[in-house]
PDB file of C-alpha atoms and ligand atoms in Angstrom:
ATOM      1  CA  MET A 517     -39.429 -26.507-108.867  1.00 70.00           C
ATOM      2  CA  ALA A 518     -39.553 -23.272-106.976  1.00 91.00           C
ATOM      3  CA  GLU A 519     -36.349 -21.187-106.575  1.00 96.00           C
ATOM      4  CA  ILE A 520     -35.605 -21.122-102.839  1.00 98.00           C
ATOM      5  CA  VAL A 521     -33.629 -18.128-101.398  1.00 98.00           C
ATOM      6  CA  ILE A 522     -32.525 -18.457 -97.956  1.00 98.00           C
ATOM      7  CA  VAL A 523     -31.932 -14.879 -96.558  1.00 97.00           C
ATOM      8  CA  PRO A 524     -30.433 -13.728 -93.235  1.00 97.00           C
ATOM      9  CA  ASP A 525     -33.737 -12.280 -91.796  1.00 98.00           C
ATOM     10  CA  ALA A 526     -37.080 -10.713 -92.685  1.00 98.00           C
ATOM     11  CA  ALA A 527     -35.741  -7.344 -93.462  1.00 98.00           C
ATOM     12  CA  ALA A 528     -33.388  -8.822 -96.135  1.00 98.00           C
ATOM     13  CA  ALA A 529     -36.325 -10.714 -97.677  1.00 98.00           C
ATOM     14  CA  GLY A 530     -38.371  -7.650 -97.664  1.00 98.00           C
ATOM     15  CA  ALA A 531     -35.599  -5.672 -99.519  1.00 98.00           C
ATOM     16  CA  LEU A 532     -35.122  -8.307-102.203  1.00 97.00           C
ATOM     17  CA  VAL A 533     -38.863  -8.654-102.931  1.00 98.00           C
ATOM     18  CA  ALA A 534     -39.444  -4.875-103.052  1.00 98.00           C
ATOM     19  CA  ASP A 535     -36.395  -4.452-105.350  1.00 97.00           C
ATOM     20  CA  GLU A 536     -38.545  -6.668-107.649  1.00 97.00           C
ATOM     21  CA  ILE A 537     -41.858  -5.125-107.270  1.00 98.00           C
ATOM     22  CA  ALA A 538     -40.133  -1.575-107.863  1.00 98.00           C
ATOM     23  CA  ARG A 539     -38.475  -3.057-110.982  1.00 97.00           C
ATOM     24  CA  LEU A 540     -41.928  -4.250-112.225  1.00 98.00           C
ATOM     25  CA  ILE A 541     -43.728  -0.964-111.502  1.00 98.00           C
ATOM     26  CA  ARG A 542     -40.813   1.018-113.576  1.00 97.00           C
ATOM     27  CA  ARG A 543     -41.391  -1.402-116.514  1.00 97.00           C
ATOM     28  CA  THR A 544     -45.165  -1.481-116.230  1.00 98.00           C
ATOM     29  CA  PRO A 545     -46.819   1.349-114.404  1.00 98.00           C
ATOM     30  CA  ASP A 546     -50.294  -0.147-114.423  1.00 98.00           C
ATOM     31  CA  VAL A 547     -48.824  -3.438-113.118  1.00 98.00           C
ATOM     32  CA  VAL A 548     -51.319  -5.833-111.249  1.00 99.00           C
ATOM     33  CA  LEU A 549     -49.930  -6.776-107.955  1.00 99.00           C
ATOM     34  CA  GLY A 550     -51.203  -9.710-105.958  1.00 99.00           C
ATOM     35  CA  LEU A 551     -51.196  -8.795-102.267  1.00 99.00           C
ATOM     36  CA  ALA A 552     -51.023 -10.705 -99.078  1.00 98.00           C
ATOM     37  CA  THR A 553     -51.980  -9.835 -95.491  1.00 98.00           C
ATOM     38  CA  GLY A 554     -50.835 -11.084 -92.107  1.00 97.00           C
ATOM     39  CA  SER A 555     -47.544 -10.605 -90.672  1.00 98.00           C
ATOM     40  CA  THR A 556     -45.351 -11.899 -93.392  1.00 98.00           C
ATOM     41  CA  PRO A 557     -45.495  -9.371 -96.158  1.00 98.00           C
ATOM     42  CA  VAL A 558     -44.967  -6.453 -93.801  1.00 98.00           C
ATOM     43  CA  PRO A 559     -41.179  -6.282 -94.473  1.00 98.00           C
ATOM     44  CA  VAL A 560     -41.985  -6.088 -98.143  1.00 98.00           C
ATOM     45  CA  TYR A 561     -44.546  -3.021 -97.542  1.00 98.00           C
ATOM     46  CA  GLU A 562     -41.897  -1.493 -95.273  1.00 98.00           C
ATOM     47  CA  ALA A 563     -39.133  -1.580 -97.998  1.00 98.00           C
ATOM     48  CA  LEU A 564     -41.396  -0.177-100.742  1.00 98.00           C
ATOM     49  CA  PRO A 565     -41.684   3.390-100.118  1.00 98.00           C
ATOM     50  CA  GLU A 566     -37.825   4.229-100.238  1.00 98.00           C
ATOM     51  CA  ARG A 567     -37.674   2.298-103.492  1.00 98.00           C
ATOM     52  CA  LEU A 568     -40.683   3.781-105.092  1.00 98.00           C
ATOM     53  CA  GLN A 569     -39.738   7.345-104.441  1.00 96.00           C
ATOM     54  CA  GLY A 570     -40.334   9.628-107.448  1.00 96.00           C
ATOM     55  CA  LEU A 571     -42.380   6.952-109.432  1.00 97.00           C
ATOM     56  CA  ASP A 572     -46.012   7.603-110.655  1.00 96.00           C
ATOM     57  CA  LEU A 573     -47.795   5.084-108.763  1.00 98.00           C
ATOM     58  CA  SER A 574     -51.444   6.390-109.773  1.00 98.00           C
ATOM     59  CA  SER A 575     -52.110   3.440-112.066  1.00 98.00           C
ATOM     60  CA  VAL A 576     -50.595   0.421-110.174  1.00 98.00           C
ATOM     61  CA  ARG A 577     -53.540  -2.079-109.693  1.00 98.00           C
ATOM     62  CA  GLY A 578     -53.784  -4.726-106.803  1.00 98.00           C
ATOM     63  CA  PHE A 579     -55.823  -7.684-105.610  1.00 99.00           C
ATOM     64  CA  ALA A 580     -55.799  -9.000-102.149  1.00 99.00           C
ATOM     65  CA  LEU A 581     -55.820 -12.773-101.541  1.00 98.00           C
ATOM     66  CA  ASP A 582     -58.438 -13.110 -99.168  1.00 98.00           C
ATOM     67  CA  GLU A 583     -60.957 -11.610 -96.596  1.00 98.00           C
ATOM     68  CA  TYR A 584     -62.777 -12.610 -93.484  1.00 98.00           C
ATOM     69  CA  VAL A 585     -66.471 -13.324 -94.029  1.00 98.00           C
ATOM     70  CA  GLY A 586     -69.178 -11.394 -91.752  1.00 98.00           C
ATOM     71  CA  LEU A 587     -66.458  -9.012 -90.393  1.00 97.00           C
ATOM     72  CA  ASP A 588     -67.441  -5.461 -90.724  1.00 97.00           C
ATOM     73  CA  PRO A 589     -65.181  -3.931 -93.523  1.00 97.00           C
ATOM     74  CA  ALA A 590     -64.488  -1.049 -91.144  1.00 97.00           C
ATOM     75  CA  HIS A 591     -63.126  -3.410 -88.358  1.00 98.00           C
ATOM     76  CA  PRO A 592     -59.436  -2.844 -88.092  1.00 98.00           C
ATOM     77  CA  GLU A 593     -58.461  -6.393 -88.722  1.00 98.00           C
ATOM     78  CA  SER A 594     -60.768  -6.723 -91.900  1.00 98.00           C
ATOM     79  CA  TYR A 595     -58.366  -7.431 -94.691  1.00 98.00           C
ATOM     80  CA  ARG A 596     -59.748  -4.375 -96.452  1.00 98.00           C
ATOM     81  CA  SER A 597     -58.715  -2.182 -93.460  1.00 98.00           C
ATOM     82  CA  VAL A 598     -55.261  -3.965 -93.317  1.00 98.00           C
ATOM     83  CA  ILE A 599     -54.554  -3.387 -97.033  1.00 98.00           C
ATOM     84  CA  ALA A 600     -55.495   0.390 -96.679  1.00 98.00           C
ATOM     85  CA  ARG A 601     -53.464   0.929 -93.651  1.00 98.00           C
ATOM     86  CA  GLU A 602     -50.289  -1.228 -94.717  1.00 98.00           C
ATOM     87  CA  VAL A 603     -50.355  -0.704 -98.664  1.00 98.00           C
ATOM     88  CA  ILE A 604     -52.667   1.891-100.056  1.00 98.00           C
ATOM     89  CA  GLU A 605     -52.086   4.751 -97.537  1.00 98.00           C
ATOM     90  CA  PRO A 606     -48.238   4.320 -97.122  1.00 98.00           C
ATOM     91  CA  LEU A 607     -47.751   4.148-100.764  1.00 98.00           C
ATOM     92  CA  GLY A 608     -50.279   6.594-101.915  1.00 98.00           C
ATOM     93  CA  LEU A 609     -51.945   4.035-104.185  1.00 98.00           C
ATOM     94  CA  ASP A 610     -55.473   4.865-105.794  1.00 98.00           C
ATOM     95  CA  PRO A 611     -57.903   2.936-103.511  1.00 98.00           C
ATOM     96  CA  ALA A 612     -60.298   2.437-106.377  1.00 98.00           C
ATOM     97  CA  ARG A 613     -57.532   0.238-108.048  1.00 98.00           C
ATOM     98  CA  ILE A 614     -56.965  -2.060-105.132  1.00 98.00           C
ATOM     99  CA  ARG A 615     -59.361  -4.734-104.500  1.00 98.00           C
ATOM    100  CA  VAL A 616     -60.106  -6.973-101.716  1.00 98.00           C
ATOM    101  CA  PRO A 617     -62.747  -9.837-101.923  1.00 98.00           C
ATOM    102  CA  ASP A 618     -65.956  -8.644-100.481  1.00 98.00           C
ATOM    103  CA  GLY A 619     -66.587 -10.702 -97.279  1.00 98.00           C
ATOM    104  CA  ARG A 620     -69.948  -8.923 -96.429  1.00 98.00           C
ATOM    105  CA  LEU A 621     -72.663 -11.424 -95.912  1.00 97.00           C
ATOM    106  CA  GLN A 622     -75.094  -9.529 -98.386  1.00 97.00           C
ATOM    107  CA  GLY A 623     -74.033 -10.859-101.733  1.00 96.00           C
ATOM    108  CA  ILE A 624     -71.438 -13.473-100.508  1.00 98.00           C
ATOM    109  CA  GLN A 625     -73.144 -16.044-102.812  1.00 98.00           C
ATOM    110  CA  HIS A 626     -71.691 -14.089-105.983  1.00 98.00           C
ATOM    111  CA  ALA A 627     -68.648 -12.483-104.369  1.00 98.00           C
ATOM    112  CA  GLY A 628     -66.242 -15.094-105.452  1.00 98.00           C
ATOM    113  CA  GLU A 629     -67.498 -15.073-109.156  1.00 98.00           C
ATOM    114  CA  ASP A 630     -67.391 -11.226-109.027  1.00 98.00           C
ATOM    115  CA  TYR A 631     -63.805 -11.256-107.964  1.00 98.00           C
ATOM    116  CA  GLU A 632     -62.672 -13.674-110.555  1.00 98.00           C
ATOM    117  CA  ALA A 633     -64.518 -11.560-113.163  1.00 98.00           C
ATOM    118  CA  ALA A 634     -62.489  -8.402-111.770  1.00 98.00           C
ATOM    119  CA  LEU A 635     -59.134 -10.284-111.995  1.00 98.00           C
ATOM    120  CA  GLY A 636     -60.008 -11.497-115.453  1.00 98.00           C
ATOM    121  CA  ALA A 637     -60.797  -8.035-116.677  1.00 98.00           C
ATOM    122  CA  ALA A 638     -57.477  -6.662-115.077  1.00 98.00           C
ATOM    123  CA  GLY A 639     -55.560  -9.326-117.231  1.00 98.00           C
ATOM    124  CA  GLY A 640     -54.528 -11.235-114.189  1.00 98.00           C
ATOM    125  CA  VAL A 641     -51.924 -10.830-111.486  1.00 98.00           C
ATOM    126  CA  GLU A 642     -48.325 -10.269-112.552  1.00 98.00           C
ATOM    127  CA  LEU A 643     -46.503 -10.991-109.148  1.00 98.00           C
ATOM    128  CA  GLN A 644     -48.199 -12.575-106.337  1.00 99.00           C
ATOM    129  CA  LEU A 645     -46.944 -12.240-102.696  1.00 99.00           C
ATOM    130  CA  LEU A 646     -47.946 -15.232-100.531  1.00 99.00           C
ATOM    131  CA  GLY A 647     -47.295 -16.163 -97.012  1.00 98.00           C
ATOM    132  CA  ILE A 648     -47.949 -19.631 -95.664  1.00 98.00           C
ATOM    133  CA  GLY A 649     -50.076 -20.850 -92.807  1.00 97.00           C
ATOM    134  CA  THR A 650     -48.666 -23.346 -90.130  1.00 97.00           C
ATOM    135  CA  ASP A 651     -51.164 -25.854 -91.469  1.00 97.00           C
ATOM    136  CA  GLY A 652     -49.744 -25.318 -95.203  1.00 98.00           C
ATOM    137  CA  HIS A 653     -52.432 -22.909 -96.418  1.00 98.00           C
ATOM    138  CA  ILE A 654     -51.763 -20.307 -99.055  1.00 98.00           C
ATOM    139  CA  GLY A 655     -54.551 -17.538 -99.319  1.00 98.00           C
ATOM    140  CA  PHE A 656     -56.964 -19.236 -97.057  1.00 98.00           C
ATOM    141  CA  ASN A 657     -56.853 -22.600 -98.942  1.00 98.00           C
ATOM    142  CA  GLU A 658     -56.943 -24.887 -96.236  1.00 98.00           C
ATOM    143  CA  PRO A 659     -55.835 -28.516 -96.389  1.00 98.00           C
ATOM    144  CA  GLY A 660     -58.117 -30.377 -98.817  1.00 98.00           C
ATOM    145  CA  SER A 661     -58.504 -27.216-101.336  1.00 98.00           C
ATOM    146  CA  SER A 662     -58.666 -28.362-104.964  1.00 98.00           C
ATOM    147  CA  PHE A 663     -55.785 -27.180-107.018  1.00 98.00           C
ATOM    148  CA  ALA A 664     -58.396 -26.133-109.440  1.00 98.00           C
ATOM    149  CA  SER A 665     -60.357 -23.920-106.973  1.00 98.00           C
ATOM    150  CA  LEU A 666     -61.270 -20.339-107.665  1.00 98.00           C
ATOM    151  CA  THR A 667     -62.304 -17.454-105.354  1.00 98.00           C
ATOM    152  CA  ARG A 668     -64.969 -18.914-103.004  1.00 98.00           C
ATOM    153  CA  VAL A 669     -66.003 -19.216 -99.217  1.00 98.00           C
ATOM    154  CA  LYS A 670     -64.005 -21.461 -97.064  1.00 98.00           C
ATOM    155  CA  THR A 671     -64.112 -22.569 -93.369  1.00 98.00           C
ATOM    156  CA  LEU A 672     -60.818 -21.682 -91.428  1.00 98.00           C
ATOM    157  CA  THR A 673     -59.342 -24.580 -89.625  1.00 97.00           C
ATOM    158  CA  GLU A 674     -59.081 -24.113 -85.752  1.00 98.00           C
ATOM    159  CA  GLN A 675     -55.289 -24.084 -86.151  1.00 97.00           C
ATOM    160  CA  THR A 676     -55.599 -20.833 -88.412  1.00 97.00           C
ATOM    161  CA  ARG A 677     -58.116 -19.142 -86.214  1.00 98.00           C
ATOM    162  CA  SER A 678     -55.998 -19.857 -83.160  1.00 98.00           C
ATOM    163  CA  ASP A 679     -52.745 -18.519 -85.189  1.00 97.00           C
ATOM    164  CA  ASN A 680     -54.819 -15.424 -86.126  1.00 98.00           C
ATOM    165  CA  ALA A 681     -56.291 -14.849 -82.615  1.00 98.00           C
ATOM    166  CA  ARG A 682     -53.362 -12.524 -81.970  1.00 97.00           C
ATOM    167  CA  PHE A 683     -54.941 -10.128 -84.272  1.00 98.00           C
ATOM    168  CA  PHE A 684     -58.284 -10.045 -82.112  1.00 98.00           C
ATOM    169  CA  ASP A 685     -59.286  -9.512 -78.609  1.00 97.00           C
ATOM    170  CA  SER A 686     -60.003 -13.122 -78.055  1.00 97.00           C
ATOM    171  CA  ILE A 687     -60.150 -16.175 -80.318  1.00 98.00           C
ATOM    172  CA  ASP A 688     -63.888 -16.040 -80.139  1.00 98.00           C
ATOM    173  CA  ASP A 689     -63.820 -12.803 -82.384  1.00 98.00           C
ATOM    174  CA  VAL A 690     -61.977 -14.628 -85.161  1.00 98.00           C
ATOM    175  CA  PRO A 691     -64.367 -15.373 -87.980  1.00 98.00           C
ATOM    176  CA  ARG A 692     -64.927 -18.988 -88.848  1.00 98.00           C
ATOM    177  CA  HIS A 693     -65.456 -18.372 -92.660  1.00 98.00           C
ATOM    178  CA  CYS A 694     -63.210 -16.421 -95.257  1.00 98.00           C
ATOM    179  CA  ILE A 695     -63.420 -15.712 -98.989  1.00 98.00           C
ATOM    180  CA  THR A 696     -60.333 -16.539-100.693  1.00 99.00           C
ATOM    181  CA  GLN A 697     -58.593 -16.842-104.212  1.00 98.00           C
ATOM    182  CA  GLY A 698     -58.484 -20.475-105.010  1.00 98.00           C
ATOM    183  CA  LEU A 699     -55.343 -22.587-105.598  1.00 98.00           C
ATOM    184  CA  GLY A 700     -56.467 -22.402-109.333  1.00 98.00           C
ATOM    185  CA  THR A 701     -56.558 -18.724-109.330  1.00 98.00           C
ATOM    186  CA  ILE A 702     -53.224 -18.224-107.436  1.00 99.00           C
ATOM    187  CA  LEU A 703     -51.551 -20.639-109.989  1.00 98.00           C
ATOM    188  CA  ARG A 704     -52.717 -18.372-112.854  1.00 98.00           C
ATOM    189  CA  ALA A 705     -50.422 -15.497-111.548  1.00 98.00           C
ATOM    190  CA  GLY A 706     -47.227 -14.756-113.447  1.00 98.00           C
ATOM    191  CA  HIS A 707     -44.783 -14.991-110.717  1.00 98.00           C
ATOM    192  CA  LEU A 708     -45.558 -16.475-107.201  1.00 98.00           C
ATOM    193  CA  VAL A 709     -43.307 -15.056-104.313  1.00 98.00           C
ATOM    194  CA  LEU A 710     -43.724 -17.035-101.105  1.00 98.00           C
ATOM    195  CA  LEU A 711     -42.230 -15.726 -97.918  1.00 98.00           C
ATOM    196  CA  ALA A 712     -41.878 -17.348 -94.439  1.00 98.00           C
ATOM    197  CA  PHE A 713     -40.033 -16.390 -91.370  1.00 98.00           C
ATOM    198  CA  GLY A 714     -39.563 -18.299 -88.303  1.00 98.00           C
ATOM    199  CA  ASP A 715     -39.467 -21.770 -86.842  1.00 98.00           C
ATOM    200  CA  SER A 716     -43.151 -22.070 -86.766  1.00 98.00           C
ATOM    201  CA  LYS A 717     -43.087 -22.219 -90.601  1.00 98.00           C
ATOM    202  CA  ALA A 718     -40.283 -24.703 -91.085  1.00 98.00           C
ATOM    203  CA  GLU A 719     -42.446 -27.806 -91.295  1.00 98.00           C
ATOM    204  CA  ALA A 720     -44.858 -26.254 -93.668  1.00 98.00           C
ATOM    205  CA  VAL A 721     -42.330 -24.790 -95.730  1.00 98.00           C
ATOM    206  CA  ALA A 722     -40.512 -28.171 -96.129  1.00 98.00           C
ATOM    207  CA  GLY A 723     -43.716 -29.918 -97.117  1.00 98.00           C
ATOM    208  CA  ALA A 724     -44.573 -27.235 -99.691  1.00 98.00           C
ATOM    209  CA  VAL A 725     -41.118 -27.280-101.115  1.00 98.00           C
ATOM    210  CA  GLU A 726     -39.773 -30.866-100.716  1.00 98.00           C
ATOM    211  CA  GLY A 727     -42.823 -32.793-100.181  1.00 98.00           C
ATOM    212  CA  PRO A 728     -45.295 -34.500-102.419  1.00 98.00           C
ATOM    213  CA  VAL A 729     -47.783 -32.384-104.241  1.00 98.00           C
ATOM    214  CA  THR A 730     -51.052 -32.810-102.343  1.00 98.00           C
ATOM    215  CA  ALA A 731     -54.086 -30.949-101.468  1.00 98.00           C
ATOM    216  CA  SER A 732     -53.470 -32.045 -97.907  1.00 98.00           C
ATOM    217  CA  LEU A 733     -50.723 -29.411 -97.919  1.00 98.00           C
ATOM    218  CA  PRO A 734     -52.211 -26.716-100.242  1.00 98.00           C
ATOM    219  CA  ALA A 735     -48.861 -24.650-100.571  1.00 98.00           C
ATOM    220  CA  SER A 736     -47.295 -27.634-102.504  1.00 98.00           C
ATOM    221  CA  ALA A 737     -49.271 -26.393-105.344  1.00 98.00           C
ATOM    222  CA  ILE A 738     -46.360 -23.952-105.892  1.00 98.00           C
ATOM    223  CA  GLN A 739     -44.387 -26.890-107.291  1.00 98.00           C
ATOM    224  CA  LEU A 740     -46.853 -26.918-110.246  1.00 98.00           C
ATOM    225  CA  HIS A 741     -46.046 -23.179-111.246  1.00 98.00           C
ATOM    226  CA  PRO A 742     -43.354 -22.509-113.764  1.00 97.00           C
ATOM    227  CA  HIS A 743     -42.164 -19.304-111.996  1.00 98.00           C
ATOM    228  CA  ALA A 744     -42.193 -19.576-107.910  1.00 98.00           C
ATOM    229  CA  THR A 745     -39.673 -18.057-105.696  1.00 98.00           C
ATOM    230  CA  VAL A 746     -39.713 -18.897-102.123  1.00 98.00           C
ATOM    231  CA  VAL A 747     -37.808 -16.463 -99.874  1.00 98.00           C
ATOM    232  CA  ILE A 748     -37.279 -17.524 -96.391  1.00 98.00           C
ATOM    233  CA  ASP A 749     -35.157 -16.946 -93.308  1.00 98.00           C
ATOM    234  CA  GLU A 750     -32.763 -19.544 -91.609  1.00 98.00           C
ATOM    235  CA  GLU A 751     -35.566 -20.677 -89.213  1.00 98.00           C
ATOM    236  CA  ALA A 752     -38.183 -21.311 -91.880  1.00 98.00           C
ATOM    237  CA  ALA A 753     -35.498 -23.101 -93.896  1.00 98.00           C
ATOM    238  CA  SER A 754     -34.411 -25.402 -90.988  1.00 98.00           C
ATOM    239  CA  GLY A 755     -36.499 -28.428 -92.287  1.00 98.00           C
ATOM    240  CA  LEU A 756     -35.150 -28.383 -95.801  1.00 98.00           C
ATOM    241  CA  ARG A 757     -33.105 -31.233 -96.992  1.00 98.00           C
ATOM    242  CA  PHE A 758     -31.369 -29.498 -99.782  1.00 97.00           C
ATOM    243  CA  ALA A 759     -30.819 -26.094 -98.130  1.00 97.00           C
ATOM    244  CA  ASP A 760     -27.087 -25.956 -99.019  1.00 97.00           C
ATOM    245  CA  TYR A 761     -27.967 -26.749-102.817  1.00 97.00           C
ATOM    246  CA  TYR A 762     -30.366 -23.750-102.614  1.00 97.00           C
ATOM    247  CA  ARG A 763     -27.767 -21.451-101.200  1.00 97.00           C
ATOM    248  CA  TYR A 764     -25.061 -22.581-103.869  1.00 96.00           C
ATOM    249  CA  THR A 765     -27.660 -22.076-106.674  1.00 95.00           C
ATOM    250  CA  PHE A 766     -28.666 -18.527-105.360  1.00 94.00           C
ATOM    251  CA  ASP A 767     -25.081 -17.584-104.847  1.00 93.00           C
ATOM    252  CA  ASN A 768     -24.126 -18.561-108.359  1.00 94.00           C
ATOM    253  CA  LYS A 769     -27.130 -17.283-110.235  1.00 92.00           C
ATOM    254  CA  PRO A 770     -26.342 -15.300-113.256  1.00 90.00           C
ATOM    255  CA  GLU A 771     -27.097 -11.585-112.738  1.00 86.00           C
ATOM    256  CA  TRP A 772     -29.391 -11.294-115.778  1.00 86.00           C
ATOM    257  CA  GLN A 773     -31.884 -13.862-114.459  1.00 85.00           C
ATOM    258  CA  GLY A 774     -33.337 -11.529-111.860  1.00 82.00           C
ATOM    259  CA  LEU A 775     -35.634 -12.976-109.203  1.00 90.00           C
TER     260      LEU A 775
HETATM  261  C1  F6R B  43     -53.288 -13.842 -95.800  1.00 60.10           C
HETATM  262  C2  F6R B  43     -52.958 -15.074 -96.138  1.00 60.10           C
HETATM  263  C3  F6R B  43     -52.610 -16.153 -95.287  1.00 60.10           C
HETATM  264  C4  F6R B  43     -51.218 -15.712 -94.556  1.00 60.10           C
HETATM  265  C5  F6R B  43     -50.901 -16.941 -93.476  1.00 60.10           C
HETATM  266  C6  F6R B  43     -49.687 -16.583 -92.809  1.00 60.10           C
HETATM  267  O1  F6R B  43     -53.613 -12.779 -96.701  1.00 60.10           O
HETATM  268  O2  F6R B  43     -53.394 -15.341 -97.340  1.00 60.10           O
HETATM  269  O3  F6R B  43     -52.292 -17.208 -96.193  1.00 60.10           O
HETATM  270  O4  F6R B  43     -50.486 -15.511 -95.416  1.00 60.10           O
HETATM  271  O5  F6R B  43     -51.992 -17.186 -92.793  1.00 60.10           O
HETATM  272  O6  F6R B  43     -49.786 -15.525 -91.840  1.00 60.10           O
HETATM  273  P1  F6R B  43     -48.804 -14.680 -91.262  1.00 60.10           P
HETATM  274  O7  F6R B  43     -47.974 -13.996 -92.143  1.00 60.10           O
HETATM  275  O8  F6R B  43     -49.495 -13.795 -90.295  1.00 60.10           O
HETATM  276  O9  F6R B  43     -47.922 -15.734 -90.549  1.00 60.10           O
END
């Protein structure tokens, strides 16, 4: 099962995960990182600059999880723009080495296949950051997504559109379709790091970690991964039956094991 790490707050989660990313970059300067968007990974991105000071980041590579379909890539809420603003620019990464699925309508029929080919050519993702939707999605793999799915177009649930309306002027502006790495794609990454903060994520987290493995709760796919780490605050952990055991395990973890 996944390792569950319960931290006091999002900043502590950001520090823990940023330390691990810095360690990977030091070890492998052209590491392939799996990037997420939305609110959840922001504390990680904010913690990175301090930890990466003095490192040569010119060969770091990255692949985003997903993108809206039909949204102008120049729109401030396109995930291409978000990744540029929150990751590429503050860290000074090479934009040519950071990919986001292409959600433009022209070419959308082969955009999924192209993305899979690029991921394959890069040798796959080493560490994949994940958030979780209130409906249990990871990437934009909504309930019912196949565990074998690859990058493709999906229809967002109304719940996800309403959750993401905060990034747009109105819910009517939230696209109905997205292109997302599949659960099969995500499961191929070397290390999955799922983060979640706040009460609104508690039910989805409990289902993903302690519930049955089911396509009805796509994040439960992480139970099939040999190296998955779930970093959550107390609120997001509030639905977990075995929270005390997870705390005990992490507190007594041998130093050499790392994250
Ligand atoms: C974003 C993504 C989504 C989000 C999820 C949670 O790239 O793939 O799965 O991680 O919708 O969103 P936030 O973090 O905004 O609560």
